[in-house]
Coordinates of C-alpha atoms in Angstrom, one line a residue:
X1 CA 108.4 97.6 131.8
X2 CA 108.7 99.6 128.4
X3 CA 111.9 100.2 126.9
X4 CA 112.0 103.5 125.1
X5 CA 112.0 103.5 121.9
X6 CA 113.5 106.1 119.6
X7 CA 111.1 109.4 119.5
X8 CA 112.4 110.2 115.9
X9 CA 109.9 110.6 113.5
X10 CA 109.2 107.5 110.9
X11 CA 107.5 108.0 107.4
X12 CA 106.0 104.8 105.6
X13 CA 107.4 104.6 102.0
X14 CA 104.5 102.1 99.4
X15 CA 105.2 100.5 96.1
X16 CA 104.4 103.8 93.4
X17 CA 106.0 101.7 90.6
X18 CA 106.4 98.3 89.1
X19 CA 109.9 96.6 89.3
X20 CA 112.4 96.1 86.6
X21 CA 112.2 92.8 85.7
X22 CA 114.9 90.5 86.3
X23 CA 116.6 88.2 84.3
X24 CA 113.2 88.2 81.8
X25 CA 110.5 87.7 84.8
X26 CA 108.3 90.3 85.9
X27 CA 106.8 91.0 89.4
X28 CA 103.5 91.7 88.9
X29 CA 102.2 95.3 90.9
X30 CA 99.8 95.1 94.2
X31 CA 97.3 97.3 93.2
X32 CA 97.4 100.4 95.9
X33 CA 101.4 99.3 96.1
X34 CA 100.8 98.3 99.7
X35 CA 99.6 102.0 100.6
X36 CA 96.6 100.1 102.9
X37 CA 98.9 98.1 104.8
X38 CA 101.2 101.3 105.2
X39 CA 98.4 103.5 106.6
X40 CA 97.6 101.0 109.1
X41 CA 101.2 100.8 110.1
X42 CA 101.3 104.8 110.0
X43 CA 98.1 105.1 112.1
X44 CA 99.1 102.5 114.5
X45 CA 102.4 103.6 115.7
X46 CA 100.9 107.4 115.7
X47 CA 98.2 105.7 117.9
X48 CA 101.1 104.3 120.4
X49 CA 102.6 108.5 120.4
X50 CA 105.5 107.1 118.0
X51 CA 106.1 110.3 115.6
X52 CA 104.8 109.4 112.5
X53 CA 105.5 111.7 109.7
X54 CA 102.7 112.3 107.2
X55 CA 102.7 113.5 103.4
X56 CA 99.5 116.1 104.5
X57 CA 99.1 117.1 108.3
X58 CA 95.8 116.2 108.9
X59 CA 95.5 112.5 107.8
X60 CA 91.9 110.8 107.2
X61 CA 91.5 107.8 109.1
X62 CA 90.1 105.7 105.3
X63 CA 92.4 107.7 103.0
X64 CA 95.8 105.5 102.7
X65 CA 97.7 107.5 100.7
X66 CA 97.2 110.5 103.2
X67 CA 99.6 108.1 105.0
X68 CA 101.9 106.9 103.4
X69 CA 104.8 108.5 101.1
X70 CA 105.4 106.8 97.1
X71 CA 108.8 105.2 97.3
X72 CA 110.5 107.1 95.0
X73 CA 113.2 109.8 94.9
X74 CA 110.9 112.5 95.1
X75 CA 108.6 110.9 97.8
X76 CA 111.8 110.1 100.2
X77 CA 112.8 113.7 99.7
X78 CA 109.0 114.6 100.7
X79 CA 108.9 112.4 103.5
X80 CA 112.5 113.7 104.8
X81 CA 111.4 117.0 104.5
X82 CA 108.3 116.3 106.8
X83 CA 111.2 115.5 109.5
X84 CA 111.1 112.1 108.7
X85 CA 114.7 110.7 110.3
X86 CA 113.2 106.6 110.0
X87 CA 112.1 105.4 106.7
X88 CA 110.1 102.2 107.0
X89 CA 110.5 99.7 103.5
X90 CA 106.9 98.8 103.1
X91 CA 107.2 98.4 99.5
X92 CA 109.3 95.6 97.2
X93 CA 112.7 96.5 96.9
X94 CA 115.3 95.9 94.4
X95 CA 118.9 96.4 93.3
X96 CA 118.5 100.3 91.9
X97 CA 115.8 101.4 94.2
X98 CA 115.7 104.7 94.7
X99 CA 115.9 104.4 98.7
X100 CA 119.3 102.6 97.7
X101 CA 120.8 105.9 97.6
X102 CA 119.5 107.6 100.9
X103 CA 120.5 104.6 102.8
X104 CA 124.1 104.9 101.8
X105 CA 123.9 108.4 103.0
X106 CA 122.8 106.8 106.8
X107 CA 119.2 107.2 107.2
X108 CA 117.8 104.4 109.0
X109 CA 115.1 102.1 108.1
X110 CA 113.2 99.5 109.2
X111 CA 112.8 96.5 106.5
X112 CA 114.9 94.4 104.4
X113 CA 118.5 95.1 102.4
X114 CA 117.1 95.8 98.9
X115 CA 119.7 93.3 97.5
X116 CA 118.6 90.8 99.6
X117 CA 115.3 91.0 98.2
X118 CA 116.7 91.3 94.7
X119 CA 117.9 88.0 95.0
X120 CA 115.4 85.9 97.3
X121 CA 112.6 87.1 95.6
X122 CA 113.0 84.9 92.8
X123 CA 111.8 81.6 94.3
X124 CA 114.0 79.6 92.1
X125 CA 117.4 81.4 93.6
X126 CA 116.0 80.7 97.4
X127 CA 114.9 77.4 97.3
X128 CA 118.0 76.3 95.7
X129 CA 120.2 77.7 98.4
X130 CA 117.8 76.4 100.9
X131 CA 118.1 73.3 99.1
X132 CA 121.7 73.4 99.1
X133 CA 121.6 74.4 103.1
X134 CA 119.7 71.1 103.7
X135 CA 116.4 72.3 104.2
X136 CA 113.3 70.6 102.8
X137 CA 112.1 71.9 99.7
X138 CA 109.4 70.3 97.3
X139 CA 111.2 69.2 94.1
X140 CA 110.4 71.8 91.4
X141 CA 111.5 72.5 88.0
X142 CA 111.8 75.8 85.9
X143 CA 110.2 75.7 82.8
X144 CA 110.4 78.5 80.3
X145 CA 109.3 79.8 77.1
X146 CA 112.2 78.0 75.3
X147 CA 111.6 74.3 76.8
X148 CA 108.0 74.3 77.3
X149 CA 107.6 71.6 75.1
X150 CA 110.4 69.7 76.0
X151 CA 110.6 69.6 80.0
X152 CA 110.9 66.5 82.4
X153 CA 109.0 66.4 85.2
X154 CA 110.5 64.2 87.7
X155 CA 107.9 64.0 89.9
X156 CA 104.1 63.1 89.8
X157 CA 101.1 65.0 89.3
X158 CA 99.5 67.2 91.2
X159 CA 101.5 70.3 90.4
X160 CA 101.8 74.0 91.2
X161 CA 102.5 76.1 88.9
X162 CA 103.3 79.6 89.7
X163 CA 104.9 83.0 89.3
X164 CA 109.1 82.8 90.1
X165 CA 108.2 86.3 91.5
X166 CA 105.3 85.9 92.6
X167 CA 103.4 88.2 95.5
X168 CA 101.0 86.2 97.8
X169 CA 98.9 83.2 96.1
X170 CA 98.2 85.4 93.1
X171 CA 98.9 83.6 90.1
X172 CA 99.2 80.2 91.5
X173 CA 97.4 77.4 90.2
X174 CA 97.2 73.5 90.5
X175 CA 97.7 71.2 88.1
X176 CA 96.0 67.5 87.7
X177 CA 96.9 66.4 84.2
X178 CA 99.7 67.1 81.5
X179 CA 96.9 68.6 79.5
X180 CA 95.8 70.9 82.6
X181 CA 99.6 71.8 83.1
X182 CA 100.4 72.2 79.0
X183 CA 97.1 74.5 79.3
X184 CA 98.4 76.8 82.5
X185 CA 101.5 77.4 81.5
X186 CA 100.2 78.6 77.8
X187 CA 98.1 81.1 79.1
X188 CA 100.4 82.2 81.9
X189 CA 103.0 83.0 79.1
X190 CA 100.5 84.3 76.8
X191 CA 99.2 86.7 79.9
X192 CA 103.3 87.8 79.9
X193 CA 101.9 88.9 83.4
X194 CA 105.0 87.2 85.5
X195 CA 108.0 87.3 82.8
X196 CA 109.8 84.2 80.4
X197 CA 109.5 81.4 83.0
X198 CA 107.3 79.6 85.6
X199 CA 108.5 77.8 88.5
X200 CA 106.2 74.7 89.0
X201 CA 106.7 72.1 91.8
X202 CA 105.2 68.8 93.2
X203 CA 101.4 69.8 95.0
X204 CA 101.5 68.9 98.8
X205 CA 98.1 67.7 100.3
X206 CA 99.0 68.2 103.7
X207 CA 98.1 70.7 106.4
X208 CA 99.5 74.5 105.5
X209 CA 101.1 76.3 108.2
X210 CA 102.7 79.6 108.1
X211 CA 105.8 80.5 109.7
X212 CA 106.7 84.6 110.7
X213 CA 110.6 84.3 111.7
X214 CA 112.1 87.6 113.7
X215 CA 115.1 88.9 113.4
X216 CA 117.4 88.8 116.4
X217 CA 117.5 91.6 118.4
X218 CA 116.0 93.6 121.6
X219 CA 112.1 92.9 121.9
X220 CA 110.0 93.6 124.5
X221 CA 107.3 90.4 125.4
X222 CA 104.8 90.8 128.4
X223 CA 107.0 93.5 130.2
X224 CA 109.9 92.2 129.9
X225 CA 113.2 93.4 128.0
X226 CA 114.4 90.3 125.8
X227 CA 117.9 90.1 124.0
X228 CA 117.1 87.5 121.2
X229 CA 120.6 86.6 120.2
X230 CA 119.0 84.2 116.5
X231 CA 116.4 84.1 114.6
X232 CA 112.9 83.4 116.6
X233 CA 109.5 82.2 115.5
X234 CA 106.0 83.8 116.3
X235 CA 103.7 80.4 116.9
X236 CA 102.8 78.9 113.5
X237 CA 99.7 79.6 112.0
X238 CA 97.6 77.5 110.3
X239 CA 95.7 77.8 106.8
X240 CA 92.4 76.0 106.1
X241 CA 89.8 76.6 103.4
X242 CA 92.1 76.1 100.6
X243 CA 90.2 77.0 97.1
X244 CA 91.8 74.4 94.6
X245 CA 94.2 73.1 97.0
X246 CA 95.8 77.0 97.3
X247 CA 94.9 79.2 100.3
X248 CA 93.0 82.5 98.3
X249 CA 95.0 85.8 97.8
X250 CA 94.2 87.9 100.9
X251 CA 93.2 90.4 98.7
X252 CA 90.1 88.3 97.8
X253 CA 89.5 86.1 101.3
X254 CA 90.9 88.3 104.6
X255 CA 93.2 86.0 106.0
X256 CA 91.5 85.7 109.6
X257 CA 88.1 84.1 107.6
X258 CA 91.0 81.0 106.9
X259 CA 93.5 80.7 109.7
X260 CA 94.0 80.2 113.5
X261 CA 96.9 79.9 115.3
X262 CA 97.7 76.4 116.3
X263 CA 97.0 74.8 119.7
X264 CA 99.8 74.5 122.1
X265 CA 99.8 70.8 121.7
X266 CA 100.1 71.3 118.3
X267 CA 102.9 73.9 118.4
X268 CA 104.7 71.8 120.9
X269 CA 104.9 68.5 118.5
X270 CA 108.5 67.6 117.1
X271 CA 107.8 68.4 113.5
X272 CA 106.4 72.2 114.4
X273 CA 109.2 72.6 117.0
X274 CA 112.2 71.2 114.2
X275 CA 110.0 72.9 111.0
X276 CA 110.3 76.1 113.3
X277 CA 114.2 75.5 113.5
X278 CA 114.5 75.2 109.8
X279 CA 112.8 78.5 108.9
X280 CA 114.8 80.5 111.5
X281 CA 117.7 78.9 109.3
X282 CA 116.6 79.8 106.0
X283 CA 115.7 83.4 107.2
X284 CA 119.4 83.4 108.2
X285 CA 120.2 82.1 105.0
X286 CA 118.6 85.6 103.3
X287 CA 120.3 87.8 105.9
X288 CA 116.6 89.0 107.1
X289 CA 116.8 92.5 109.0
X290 CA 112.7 92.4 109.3
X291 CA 110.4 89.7 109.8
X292 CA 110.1 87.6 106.8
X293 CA 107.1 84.8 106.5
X294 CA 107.4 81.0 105.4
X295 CA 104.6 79.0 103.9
X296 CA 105.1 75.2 104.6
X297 CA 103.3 72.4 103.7
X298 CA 103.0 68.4 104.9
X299 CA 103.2 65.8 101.9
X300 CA 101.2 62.4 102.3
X301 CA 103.4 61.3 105.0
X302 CA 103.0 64.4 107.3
X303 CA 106.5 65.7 106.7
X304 CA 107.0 69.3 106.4
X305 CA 108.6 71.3 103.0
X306 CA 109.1 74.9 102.9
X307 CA 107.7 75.9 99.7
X308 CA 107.8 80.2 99.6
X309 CA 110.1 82.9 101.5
X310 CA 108.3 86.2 101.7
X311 CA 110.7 88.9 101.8
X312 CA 108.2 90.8 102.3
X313 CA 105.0 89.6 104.3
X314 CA 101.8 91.2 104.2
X315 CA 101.6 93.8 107.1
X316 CA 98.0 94.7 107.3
X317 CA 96.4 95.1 111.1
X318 CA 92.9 96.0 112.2
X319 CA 94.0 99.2 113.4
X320 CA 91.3 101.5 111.7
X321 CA 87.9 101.0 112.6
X322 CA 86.8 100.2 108.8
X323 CA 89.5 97.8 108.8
X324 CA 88.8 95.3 111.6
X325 CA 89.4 91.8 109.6
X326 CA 92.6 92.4 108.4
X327 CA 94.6 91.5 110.3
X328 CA 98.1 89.6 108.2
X329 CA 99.8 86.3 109.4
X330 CA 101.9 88.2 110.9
X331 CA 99.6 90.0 113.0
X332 CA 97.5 87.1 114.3
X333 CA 100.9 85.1 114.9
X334 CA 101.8 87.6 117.1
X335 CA 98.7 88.0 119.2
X336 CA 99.6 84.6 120.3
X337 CA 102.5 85.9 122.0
X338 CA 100.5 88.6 123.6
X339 CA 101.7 91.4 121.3
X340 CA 98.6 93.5 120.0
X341 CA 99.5 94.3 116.1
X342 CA 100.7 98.1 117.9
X343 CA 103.0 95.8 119.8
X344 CA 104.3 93.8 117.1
X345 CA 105.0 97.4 115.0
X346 CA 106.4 99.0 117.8
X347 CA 109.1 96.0 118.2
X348 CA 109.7 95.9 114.4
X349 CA 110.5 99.6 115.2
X350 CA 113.6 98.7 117.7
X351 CA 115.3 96.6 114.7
X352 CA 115.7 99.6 113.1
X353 CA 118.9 99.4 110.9
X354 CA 121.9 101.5 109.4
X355 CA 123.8 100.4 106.5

């Protein structure tokens, strides 16, 4: 059974300019601005007869941004003028982006609030009120340019230092020593790549899992029409092949050549089933209106943290035949479920919102 979804037209807006920074720290650009990730969401909807809207009207299959439209003022207008009536927020969003203004004037979209993402981007904001929610987070302290000399850790080495907003594992780095930590944080302010502080917290050895949490909503799963009334999980999915104890930027390592979903066993055990629980809260927490991904971690003991909220999760598919391993978390998460990464678009799709 398919339940019809809308047959207006969507355009795919990508990242055509850096962020403001915020409060002194700096998000640091995705080369291409997510423009592959968009094309492969353009081409597969247009692949399932969804009307996709298009910046030129014969798109080639390896040219992204024949795809996708630049997220500013001018693109939207471009992309509304191509009949576009459904703009889709693949790009990182802030308070005072220009989509801000087209939103408040009704057009739909699929993809997060951009104040929401304003405000749990920053890693330090988030896992303070996840903290505060009782959810496990690794202690972590923020260290600045002002006390770099001067901090308390109160926890033990291994460390992670990384980017407060940071995109992916770009950036992060593990710590052994004082000497290793005094030297990271140096060259990470010297680089002035990620802003006036750095968010570093205790390293956890355990096994990585990550967690894509749905919004609730109408979805359709083998056939069948489902009203999912809270937050759901897609099965966890686990990381492996860690490169100095952090799983590689996907930009550099495709993310299906280091993880596998788990095995039903697995994804039935008590911790996955409860760690599952907790990220459907925290993605309640951020007012998610699009599937947001949580990286978790075991310590020594096998207990589970929650560590990083993506706002924003990667959203590459093998949709185009030069693009067959790259599929996202997301993507292999949802195969799992029986949803091809067509499917999982095409439910993303029926959350659609309206301010």
């Amino acid at each position: 059974m398919t339940m019809s979804i809308t047959g207006t037209p969507v355009a795919l807006l990508y990242q055509a300019q850096q962020p403001p920074a915020r409060n002194g720290i700096l998000k640091p650009m995705k080369p291409g601005g997510y423009s592959d990730s968009g094309a492969d969401i353009a081409y597969a909807l247009r692949e399932q007869q969804v009307p996709v809207s298009t910046p030129v009207i014969h798109p080639q299959l390896a040219i992204d941004l024949d795809w996708v439209f630049p997220d500013t003022e001018s693109g939207i207008l471009h992309a509304l003028a191509k009949g576009a009536q459904v703009l889709w927020l693949n790009t990182i969003l802030y308070n005072g982006h220009p989509v801000e203004a087209f939103l408040k004037k009704g057009i739909a979209a699929v993809g997060q609030l951009p104040r929401n993402t304003d405000l749990y981007d920053d890693k330090w904001t988030t896992n303070k009120l996840l903290q505060k929610n009782n959810l496990p987070i690794p202690p972590a302290v923020l260290i600045s340019k002002d006390n770099l000399y001067d901090y308390q850790l109160a926890f033990p080495f291994p460390v992670v230092a990384k980017p407060i907003r940071g995109r992916g594992s770009e950036g992060v780095r593990v710590a052994f020593t004082q000497d290793e930590l005094d030297a990271i944080l140096e060259e990470m302010f010297d680089e002035d790549k990620y802003g006036s502080a750095v968010y570093v917290e205790k390293f956890l050895s355990g096994q990585e899992v990550t967690i894509t949490v749905m919004p609730p909503g109408k979805y359709v799963i083998n056939d069948v029409c489902q009203e999912k009334i809270n937050y759901w999980s897609l099965p966890a999915v686990e990381r492996f092949n860690h490169q100095d104890g952090i799983a590689p930027y996907n930009g550099t390592v495709a993310v299906v050549n280091n993880s596998r979903v788990l095995d039903d066993v697995r994804l039935k055990s008590q911790k996955l089933v409860t760690l599952c629980k907790q990220c459907e809260s925290a993605a309640a927490l951020v007012g998610a209106k699009a599937p947001v991904r949580i990286d978790c971690r075991q310590d020594e003991q096998g207990d589970y943290f929650l560590f990083d909220l993506n706002m924003k999760p990667n959203m590459t598919g093998a949709t185009r035949p030069h693009r067959q391993d790259q599929d996202s978390l997301s993507a292999l998460a949802a195969r799992r479920i029986g949803w091809s990464f067509s499917d999982l678009l095409v439910n993303m799709l029926r959350q659609q919102w309206r301010l």
